[in-house]
mmCIF file of C-alpha atoms in Angstrom:
data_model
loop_
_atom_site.group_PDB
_atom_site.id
_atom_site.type_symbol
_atom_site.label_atom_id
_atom_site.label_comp_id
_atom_site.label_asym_id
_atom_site.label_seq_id
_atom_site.Cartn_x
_atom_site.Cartn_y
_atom_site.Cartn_z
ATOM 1 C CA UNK A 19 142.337 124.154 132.668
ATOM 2 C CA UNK A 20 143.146 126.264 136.035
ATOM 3 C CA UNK A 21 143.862 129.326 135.478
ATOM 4 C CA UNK A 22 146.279 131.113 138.190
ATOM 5 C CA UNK A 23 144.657 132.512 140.791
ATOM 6 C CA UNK A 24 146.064 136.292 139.775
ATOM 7 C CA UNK A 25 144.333 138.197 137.143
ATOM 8 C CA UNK A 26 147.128 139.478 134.808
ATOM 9 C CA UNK A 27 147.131 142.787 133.872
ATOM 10 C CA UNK A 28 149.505 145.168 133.169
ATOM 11 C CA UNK A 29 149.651 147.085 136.112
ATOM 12 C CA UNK A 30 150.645 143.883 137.902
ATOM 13 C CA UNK A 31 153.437 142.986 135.256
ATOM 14 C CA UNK A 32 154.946 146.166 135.189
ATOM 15 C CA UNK A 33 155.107 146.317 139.039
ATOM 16 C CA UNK A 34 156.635 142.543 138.282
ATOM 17 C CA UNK A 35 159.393 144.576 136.287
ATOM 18 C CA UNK A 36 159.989 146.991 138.979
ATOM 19 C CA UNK A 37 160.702 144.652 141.771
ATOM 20 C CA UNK A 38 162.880 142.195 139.643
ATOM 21 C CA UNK A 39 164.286 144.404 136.633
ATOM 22 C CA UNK A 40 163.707 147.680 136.929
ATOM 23 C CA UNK A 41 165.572 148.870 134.021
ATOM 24 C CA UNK A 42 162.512 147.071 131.551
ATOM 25 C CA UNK A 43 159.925 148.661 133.716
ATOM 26 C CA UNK A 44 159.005 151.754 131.626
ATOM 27 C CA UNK A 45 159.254 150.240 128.018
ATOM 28 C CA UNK A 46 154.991 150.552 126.453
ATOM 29 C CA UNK A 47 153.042 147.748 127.254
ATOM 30 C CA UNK A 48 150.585 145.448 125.938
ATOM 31 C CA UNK A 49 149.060 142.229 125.294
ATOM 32 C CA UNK A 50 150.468 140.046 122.761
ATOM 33 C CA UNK A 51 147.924 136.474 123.021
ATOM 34 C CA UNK A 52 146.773 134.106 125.300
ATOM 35 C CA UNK A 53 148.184 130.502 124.580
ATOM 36 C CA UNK A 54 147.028 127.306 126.246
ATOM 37 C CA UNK A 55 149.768 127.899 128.961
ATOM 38 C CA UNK A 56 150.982 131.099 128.699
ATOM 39 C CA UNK A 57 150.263 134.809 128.447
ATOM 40 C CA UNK A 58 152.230 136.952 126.022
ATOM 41 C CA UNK A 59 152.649 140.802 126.730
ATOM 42 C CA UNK A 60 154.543 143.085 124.144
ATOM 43 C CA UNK A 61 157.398 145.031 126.206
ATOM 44 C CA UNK A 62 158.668 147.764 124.002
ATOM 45 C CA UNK A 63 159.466 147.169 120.018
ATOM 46 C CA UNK A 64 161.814 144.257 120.445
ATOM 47 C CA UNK A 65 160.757 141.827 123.939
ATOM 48 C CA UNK A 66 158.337 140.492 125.726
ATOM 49 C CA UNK A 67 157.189 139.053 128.657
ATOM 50 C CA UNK A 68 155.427 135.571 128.964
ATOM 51 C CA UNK A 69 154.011 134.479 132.198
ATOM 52 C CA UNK A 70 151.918 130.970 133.201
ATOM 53 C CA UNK A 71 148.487 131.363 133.262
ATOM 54 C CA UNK A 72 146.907 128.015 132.713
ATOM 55 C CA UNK A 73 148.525 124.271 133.902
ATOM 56 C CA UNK A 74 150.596 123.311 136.538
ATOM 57 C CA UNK A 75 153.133 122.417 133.373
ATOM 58 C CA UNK A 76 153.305 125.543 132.500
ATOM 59 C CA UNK A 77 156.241 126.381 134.999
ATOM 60 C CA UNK A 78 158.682 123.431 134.140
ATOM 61 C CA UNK A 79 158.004 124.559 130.209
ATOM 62 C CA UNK A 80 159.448 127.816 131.098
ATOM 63 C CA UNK A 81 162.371 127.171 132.737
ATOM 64 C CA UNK A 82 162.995 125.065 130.461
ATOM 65 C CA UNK A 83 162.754 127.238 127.387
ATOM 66 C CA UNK A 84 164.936 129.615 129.853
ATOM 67 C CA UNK A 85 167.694 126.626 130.575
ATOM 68 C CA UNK A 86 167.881 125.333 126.534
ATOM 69 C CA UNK A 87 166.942 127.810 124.205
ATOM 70 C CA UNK A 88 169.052 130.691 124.386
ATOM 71 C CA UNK A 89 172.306 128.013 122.999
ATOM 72 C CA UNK A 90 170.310 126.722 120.276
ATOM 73 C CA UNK A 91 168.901 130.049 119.088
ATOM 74 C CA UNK A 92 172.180 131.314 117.434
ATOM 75 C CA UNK A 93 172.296 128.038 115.463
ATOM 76 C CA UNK A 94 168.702 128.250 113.770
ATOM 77 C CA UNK A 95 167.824 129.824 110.785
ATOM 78 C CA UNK A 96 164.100 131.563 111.317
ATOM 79 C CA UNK A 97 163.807 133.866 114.485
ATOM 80 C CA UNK A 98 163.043 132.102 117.802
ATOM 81 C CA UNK A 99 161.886 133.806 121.235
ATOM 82 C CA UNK A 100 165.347 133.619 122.820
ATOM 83 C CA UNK A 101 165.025 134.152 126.716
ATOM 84 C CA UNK A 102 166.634 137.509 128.279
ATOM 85 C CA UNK A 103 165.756 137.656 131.661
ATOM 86 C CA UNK A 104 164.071 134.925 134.247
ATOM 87 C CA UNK A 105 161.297 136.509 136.854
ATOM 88 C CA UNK A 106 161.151 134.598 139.904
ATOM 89 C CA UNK A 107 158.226 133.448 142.077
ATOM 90 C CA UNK A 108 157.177 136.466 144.262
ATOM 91 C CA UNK A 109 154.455 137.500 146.790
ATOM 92 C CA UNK A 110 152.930 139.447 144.578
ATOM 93 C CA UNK A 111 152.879 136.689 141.505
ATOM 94 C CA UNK A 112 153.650 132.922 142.883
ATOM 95 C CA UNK A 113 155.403 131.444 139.341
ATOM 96 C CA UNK A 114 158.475 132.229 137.475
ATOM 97 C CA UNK A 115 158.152 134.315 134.046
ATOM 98 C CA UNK A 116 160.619 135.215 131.723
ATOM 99 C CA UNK A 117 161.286 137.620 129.428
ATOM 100 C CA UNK A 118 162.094 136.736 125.644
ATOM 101 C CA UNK A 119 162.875 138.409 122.273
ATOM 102 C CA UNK A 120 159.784 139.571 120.160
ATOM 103 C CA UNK A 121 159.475 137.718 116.977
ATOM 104 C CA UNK A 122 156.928 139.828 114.798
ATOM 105 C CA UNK A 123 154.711 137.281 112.396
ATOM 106 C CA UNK A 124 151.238 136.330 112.469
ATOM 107 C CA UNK A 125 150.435 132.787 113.498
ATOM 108 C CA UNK A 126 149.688 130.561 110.274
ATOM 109 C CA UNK A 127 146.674 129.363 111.656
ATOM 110 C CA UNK A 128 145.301 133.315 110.725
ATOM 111 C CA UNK A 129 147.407 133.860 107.570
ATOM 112 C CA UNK A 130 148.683 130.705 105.811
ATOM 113 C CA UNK A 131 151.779 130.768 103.478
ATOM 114 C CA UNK A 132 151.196 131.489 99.700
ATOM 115 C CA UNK A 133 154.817 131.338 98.617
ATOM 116 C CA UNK A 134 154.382 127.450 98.670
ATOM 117 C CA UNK A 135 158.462 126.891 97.613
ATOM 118 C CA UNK A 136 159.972 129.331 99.741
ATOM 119 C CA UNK A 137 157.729 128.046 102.645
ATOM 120 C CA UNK A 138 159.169 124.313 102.364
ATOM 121 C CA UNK A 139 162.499 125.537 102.079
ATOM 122 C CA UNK A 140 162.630 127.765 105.098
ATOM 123 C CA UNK A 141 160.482 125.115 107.142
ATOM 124 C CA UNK A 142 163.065 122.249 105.622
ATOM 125 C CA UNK A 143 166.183 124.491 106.750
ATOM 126 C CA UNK A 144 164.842 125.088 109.859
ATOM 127 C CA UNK A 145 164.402 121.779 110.949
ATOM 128 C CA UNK A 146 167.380 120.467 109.783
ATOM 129 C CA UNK A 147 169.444 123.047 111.615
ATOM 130 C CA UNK A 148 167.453 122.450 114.630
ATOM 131 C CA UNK A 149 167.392 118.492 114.604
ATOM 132 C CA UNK A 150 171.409 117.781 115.914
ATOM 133 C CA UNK A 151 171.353 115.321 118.513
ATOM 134 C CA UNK A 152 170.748 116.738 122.036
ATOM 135 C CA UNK A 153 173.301 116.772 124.922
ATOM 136 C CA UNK A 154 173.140 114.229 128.016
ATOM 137 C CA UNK A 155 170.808 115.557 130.393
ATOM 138 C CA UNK A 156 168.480 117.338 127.596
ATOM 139 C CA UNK A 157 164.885 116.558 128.452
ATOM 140 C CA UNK A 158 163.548 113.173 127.040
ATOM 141 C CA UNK A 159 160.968 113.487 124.613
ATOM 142 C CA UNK A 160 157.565 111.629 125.287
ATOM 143 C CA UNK A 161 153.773 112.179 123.836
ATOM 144 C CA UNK A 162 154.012 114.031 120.286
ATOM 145 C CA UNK A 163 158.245 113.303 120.279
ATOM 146 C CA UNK A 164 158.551 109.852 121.913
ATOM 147 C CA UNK A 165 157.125 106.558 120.491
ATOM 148 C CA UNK A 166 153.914 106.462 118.261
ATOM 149 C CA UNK A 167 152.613 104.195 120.578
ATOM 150 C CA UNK A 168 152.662 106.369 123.362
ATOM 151 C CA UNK A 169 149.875 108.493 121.729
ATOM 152 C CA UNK A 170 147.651 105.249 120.600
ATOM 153 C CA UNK A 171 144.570 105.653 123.219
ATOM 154 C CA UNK A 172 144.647 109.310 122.393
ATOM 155 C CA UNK A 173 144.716 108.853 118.999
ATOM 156 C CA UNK A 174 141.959 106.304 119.751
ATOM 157 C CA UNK A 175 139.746 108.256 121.994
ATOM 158 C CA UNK A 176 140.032 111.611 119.637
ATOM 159 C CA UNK A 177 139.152 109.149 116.410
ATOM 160 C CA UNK A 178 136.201 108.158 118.319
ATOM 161 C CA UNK A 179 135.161 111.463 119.214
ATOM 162 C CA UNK A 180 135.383 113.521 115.559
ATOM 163 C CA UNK A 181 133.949 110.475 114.136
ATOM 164 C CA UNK A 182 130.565 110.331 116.957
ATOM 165 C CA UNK A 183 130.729 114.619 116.136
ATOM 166 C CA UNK A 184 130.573 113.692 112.169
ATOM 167 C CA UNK A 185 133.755 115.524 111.948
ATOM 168 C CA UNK A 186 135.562 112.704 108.977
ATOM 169 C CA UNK A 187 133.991 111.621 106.036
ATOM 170 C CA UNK A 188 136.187 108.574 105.683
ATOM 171 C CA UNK A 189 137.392 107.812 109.452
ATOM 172 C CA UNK A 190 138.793 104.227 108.122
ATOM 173 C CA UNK A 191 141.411 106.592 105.965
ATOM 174 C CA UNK A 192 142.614 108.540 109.033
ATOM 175 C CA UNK A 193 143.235 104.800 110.902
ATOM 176 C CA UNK A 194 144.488 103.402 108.060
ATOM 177 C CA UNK A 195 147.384 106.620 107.933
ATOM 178 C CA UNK A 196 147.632 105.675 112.210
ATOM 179 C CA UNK A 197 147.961 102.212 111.333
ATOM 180 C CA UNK A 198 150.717 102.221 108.973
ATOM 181 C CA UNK A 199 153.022 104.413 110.952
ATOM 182 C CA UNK A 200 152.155 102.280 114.122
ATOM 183 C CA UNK A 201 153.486 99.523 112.274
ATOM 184 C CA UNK A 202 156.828 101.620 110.807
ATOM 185 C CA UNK A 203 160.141 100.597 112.450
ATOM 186 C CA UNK A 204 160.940 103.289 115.061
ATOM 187 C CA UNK A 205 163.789 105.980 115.605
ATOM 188 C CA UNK A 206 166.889 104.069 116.365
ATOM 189 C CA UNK A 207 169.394 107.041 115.509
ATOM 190 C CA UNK A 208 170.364 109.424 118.428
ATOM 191 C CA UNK A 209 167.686 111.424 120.636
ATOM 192 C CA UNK A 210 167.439 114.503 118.233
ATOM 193 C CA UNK A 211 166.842 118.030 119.321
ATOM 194 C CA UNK A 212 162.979 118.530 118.261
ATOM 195 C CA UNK A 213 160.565 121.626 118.905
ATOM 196 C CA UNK A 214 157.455 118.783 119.314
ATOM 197 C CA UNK A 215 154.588 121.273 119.554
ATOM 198 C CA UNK A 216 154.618 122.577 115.480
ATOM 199 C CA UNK A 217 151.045 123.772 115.067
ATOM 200 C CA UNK A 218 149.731 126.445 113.185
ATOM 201 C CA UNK A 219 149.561 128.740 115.909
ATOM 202 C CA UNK A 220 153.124 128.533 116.381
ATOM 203 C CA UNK A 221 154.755 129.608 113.631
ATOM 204 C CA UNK A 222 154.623 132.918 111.863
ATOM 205 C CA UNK A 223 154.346 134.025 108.409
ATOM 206 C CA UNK A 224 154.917 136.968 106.529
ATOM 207 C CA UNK A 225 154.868 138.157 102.936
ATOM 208 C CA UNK A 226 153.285 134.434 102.700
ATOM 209 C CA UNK A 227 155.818 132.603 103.720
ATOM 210 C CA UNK A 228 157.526 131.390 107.264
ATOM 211 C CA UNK A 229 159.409 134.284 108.622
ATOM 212 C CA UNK A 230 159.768 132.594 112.857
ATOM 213 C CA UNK A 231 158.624 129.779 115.310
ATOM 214 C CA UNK A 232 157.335 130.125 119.007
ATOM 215 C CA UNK A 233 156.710 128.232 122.236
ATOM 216 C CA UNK A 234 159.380 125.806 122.718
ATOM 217 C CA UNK A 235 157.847 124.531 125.714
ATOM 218 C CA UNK A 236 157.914 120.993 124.436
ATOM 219 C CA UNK A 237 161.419 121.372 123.433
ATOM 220 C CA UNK A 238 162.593 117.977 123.968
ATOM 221 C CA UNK A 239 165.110 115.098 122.562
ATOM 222 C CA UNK A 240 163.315 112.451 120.433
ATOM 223 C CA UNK A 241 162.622 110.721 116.795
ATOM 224 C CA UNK A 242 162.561 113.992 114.175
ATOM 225 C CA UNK A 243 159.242 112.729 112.805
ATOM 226 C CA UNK A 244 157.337 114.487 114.962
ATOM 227 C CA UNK A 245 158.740 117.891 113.459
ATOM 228 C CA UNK A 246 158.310 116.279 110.112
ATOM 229 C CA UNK A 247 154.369 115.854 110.707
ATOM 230 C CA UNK A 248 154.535 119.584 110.279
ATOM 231 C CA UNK A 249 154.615 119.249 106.085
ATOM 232 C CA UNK A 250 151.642 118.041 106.230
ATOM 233 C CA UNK A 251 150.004 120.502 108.693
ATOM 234 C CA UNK A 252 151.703 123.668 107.625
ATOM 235 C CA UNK A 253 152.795 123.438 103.623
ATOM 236 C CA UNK A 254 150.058 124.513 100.950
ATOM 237 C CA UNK A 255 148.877 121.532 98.210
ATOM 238 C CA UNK A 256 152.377 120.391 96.244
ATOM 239 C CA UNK A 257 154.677 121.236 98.851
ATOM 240 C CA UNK A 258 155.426 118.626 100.575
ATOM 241 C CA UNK A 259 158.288 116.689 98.362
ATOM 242 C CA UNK A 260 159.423 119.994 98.035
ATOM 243 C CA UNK A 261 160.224 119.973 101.882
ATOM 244 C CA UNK A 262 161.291 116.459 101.903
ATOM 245 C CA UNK A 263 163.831 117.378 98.929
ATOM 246 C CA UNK A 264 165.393 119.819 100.689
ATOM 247 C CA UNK A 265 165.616 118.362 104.704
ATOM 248 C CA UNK A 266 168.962 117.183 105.751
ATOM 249 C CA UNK A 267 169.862 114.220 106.525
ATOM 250 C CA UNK A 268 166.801 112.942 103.525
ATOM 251 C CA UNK A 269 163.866 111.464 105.708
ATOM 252 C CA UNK A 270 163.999 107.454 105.111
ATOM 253 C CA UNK A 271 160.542 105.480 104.733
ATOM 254 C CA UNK A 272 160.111 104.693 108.040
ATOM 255 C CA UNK A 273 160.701 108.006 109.438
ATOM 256 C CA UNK A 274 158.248 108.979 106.760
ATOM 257 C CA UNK A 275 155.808 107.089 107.688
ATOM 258 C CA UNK A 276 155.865 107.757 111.097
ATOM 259 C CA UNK A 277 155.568 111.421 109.912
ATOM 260 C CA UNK A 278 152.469 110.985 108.655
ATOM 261 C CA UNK A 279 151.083 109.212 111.677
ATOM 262 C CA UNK A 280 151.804 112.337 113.540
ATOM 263 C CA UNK A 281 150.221 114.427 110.979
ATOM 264 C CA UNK A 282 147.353 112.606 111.268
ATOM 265 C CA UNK A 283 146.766 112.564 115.430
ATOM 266 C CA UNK A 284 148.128 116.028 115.151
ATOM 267 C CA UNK A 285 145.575 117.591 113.024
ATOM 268 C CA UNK A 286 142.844 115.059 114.505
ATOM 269 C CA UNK A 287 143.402 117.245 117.342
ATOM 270 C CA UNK A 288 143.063 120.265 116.100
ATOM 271 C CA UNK A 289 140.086 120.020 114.059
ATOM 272 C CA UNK A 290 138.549 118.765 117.822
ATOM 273 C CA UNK A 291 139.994 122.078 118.869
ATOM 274 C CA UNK A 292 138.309 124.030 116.009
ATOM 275 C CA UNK A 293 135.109 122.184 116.445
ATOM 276 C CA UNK A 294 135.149 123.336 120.286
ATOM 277 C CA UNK A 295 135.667 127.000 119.007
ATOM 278 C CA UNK A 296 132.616 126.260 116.719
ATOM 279 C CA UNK A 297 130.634 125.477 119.029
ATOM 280 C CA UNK A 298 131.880 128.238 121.159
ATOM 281 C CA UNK A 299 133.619 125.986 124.172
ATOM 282 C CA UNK A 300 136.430 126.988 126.152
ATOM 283 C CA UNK A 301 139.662 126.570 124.940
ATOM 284 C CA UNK A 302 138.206 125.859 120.973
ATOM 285 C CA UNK A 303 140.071 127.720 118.079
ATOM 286 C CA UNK A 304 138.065 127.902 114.666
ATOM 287 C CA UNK A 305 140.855 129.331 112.945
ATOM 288 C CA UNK A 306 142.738 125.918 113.733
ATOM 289 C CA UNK A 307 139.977 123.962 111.533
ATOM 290 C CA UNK A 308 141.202 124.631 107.612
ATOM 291 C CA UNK A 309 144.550 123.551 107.944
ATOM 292 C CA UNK A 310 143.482 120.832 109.998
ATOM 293 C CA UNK A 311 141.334 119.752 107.670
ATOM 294 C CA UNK A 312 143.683 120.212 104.615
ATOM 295 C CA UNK A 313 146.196 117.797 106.453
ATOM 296 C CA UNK A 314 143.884 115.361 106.836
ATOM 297 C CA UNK A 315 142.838 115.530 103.241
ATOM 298 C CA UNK A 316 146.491 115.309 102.194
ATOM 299 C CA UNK A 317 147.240 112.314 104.395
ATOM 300 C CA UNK A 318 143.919 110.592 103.047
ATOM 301 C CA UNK A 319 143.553 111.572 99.650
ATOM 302 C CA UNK A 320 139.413 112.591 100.674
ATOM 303 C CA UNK A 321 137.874 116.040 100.855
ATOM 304 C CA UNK A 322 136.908 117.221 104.193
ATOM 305 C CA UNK A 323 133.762 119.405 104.900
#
């Protein structure tokens, strides 16, 4: 992870603001998190200001939340971080920024839902509001929202690496989940709309249940199962036909099973990224660890430590 070269504070945003738009420059300011890619900084009660601080990506992700997100935003159930304004590379800060909508929640990763029904049903509305198929020229989903075989010597490599760390108690289970979806016929509707990047951290709750969803830097067109994985990931014990039940058009078998294929590589990863935190290593989250490990226990049917 490189991390740009200019230490963000908020004297240097808020002289960002004056240069570029001066009429935000006075709002109260303060920092909101630090994601893989991004900073967040609170501007006032109702925006905020994101700006790349880690990855080369980290650019293309916001101009492309900037380019996508504001016309889908009107259309989507939950509360999304539409962009407002667009900073542009400067002297004084060499990357574009933007400036979104505040969505107020706490990242489920730090408060999961309790309201287990009204949790699948906003998560199930969500998505099926959000999964339309995407325009011509709407970036092509690969990795997490292209084919499952794409993400097969990742899936590998992390498999290998929880299991060396005594991470699974039944690592056969977690292939066996990989295996199956590998083997499920693929997507062969039309390139769906698809958020791609639903982790804990990246949806909010309140009053235990789902109440918005951030960083649509993956936005992307692909195969809906890899917004699906999230039932797994996200919903308490008992939830997930609940989700299925209500998701429109009614996932098929294969697109189930695909789903859980996801699931599985997706919370593979983050109980790697937990472990890290653990262990105190840059970049680890422990609080990404329990749901990680309820997934996989879901998925597997066997009780993780």
């Amino acid at each position: 992870m490189s991390h740009t070269e200019a230490e963000l504070t908020a004297e240097l945003i808020r002289d960002l603001l004056r240069e570029q738009h001066p009429d935000l420059a006075d709002r109260p300011l303060g920092l909101g998190a630090r994601g893989w890619d991004n900073q967040l900084w609170r501007l006032g009660e109702d925006l905020a200001v994101r700006l790349p601080w880690a990855t080369e990506s980290a650019d293309a992700l916001l101009l492309k939340e900037h380019a996508w997100l504001p016309a889908l935003a009107p259309h989507l159930p939950l509360p999304v971080p539409v962009p407002q304004r667009l900073g542009e590379p400067s002297e004084r800060f060499p990357r574009p920024w933007i400036v979104t909508t505040w969505v107020p929640g706490t990242p489920a990763d730090r408060a999961p839902v309790t309201r287990a029904a009204d949790a699948a049903g906003a998560l199930a509305a969500f998505l099926t509001a959000l999964h339309r198929p995407a325009p011509a020229g709407a970036p092509v989903g690969r990795g997490r929202a292209g084919a499952l075989a794409d993400r097969a010597k990742g899936f590998a490599e992390q498999l290998a690496k929880a299991t060396d760390l005594g991470l699974l108690p039944d690592p056969d289970a977690v292939r066996a989940v990989w295996e199956d979806a590998l083997d499920a016929p693929p997507w062969d509707g039309p390139p769906l709309w698809v958020h791609a990047d639903l982790h804990p951290a990246n949806i909010l709750t309140a009053d235990g249940t789902f109440c918005g969803v951030i960083d649509f830097g993956d936005l992307c067109a692909g195969d809906p199962a890899s917004d699906l994985a999230a039932a797994w990931v996200l919903l308490p014990d008992g939830a997930t036909d609940a989700f299925h039940d209500a998701y429109r058009p009614s996932p098929d078998s294969a697109t189930l099973r695909r789903a859980r294929g996801n699931a599985a590589a997706n919370a593979l990863g983050g109980l790697l990224i937990a472990d890290a935190g653990e262990r105190g290593l840059p970049g680890g989250k422990p609080t990404w660890g329990p749901p990680a490990q309820a997934a996989l226990r879901r998925l597997t049917g066997t009780r993780h430590s």
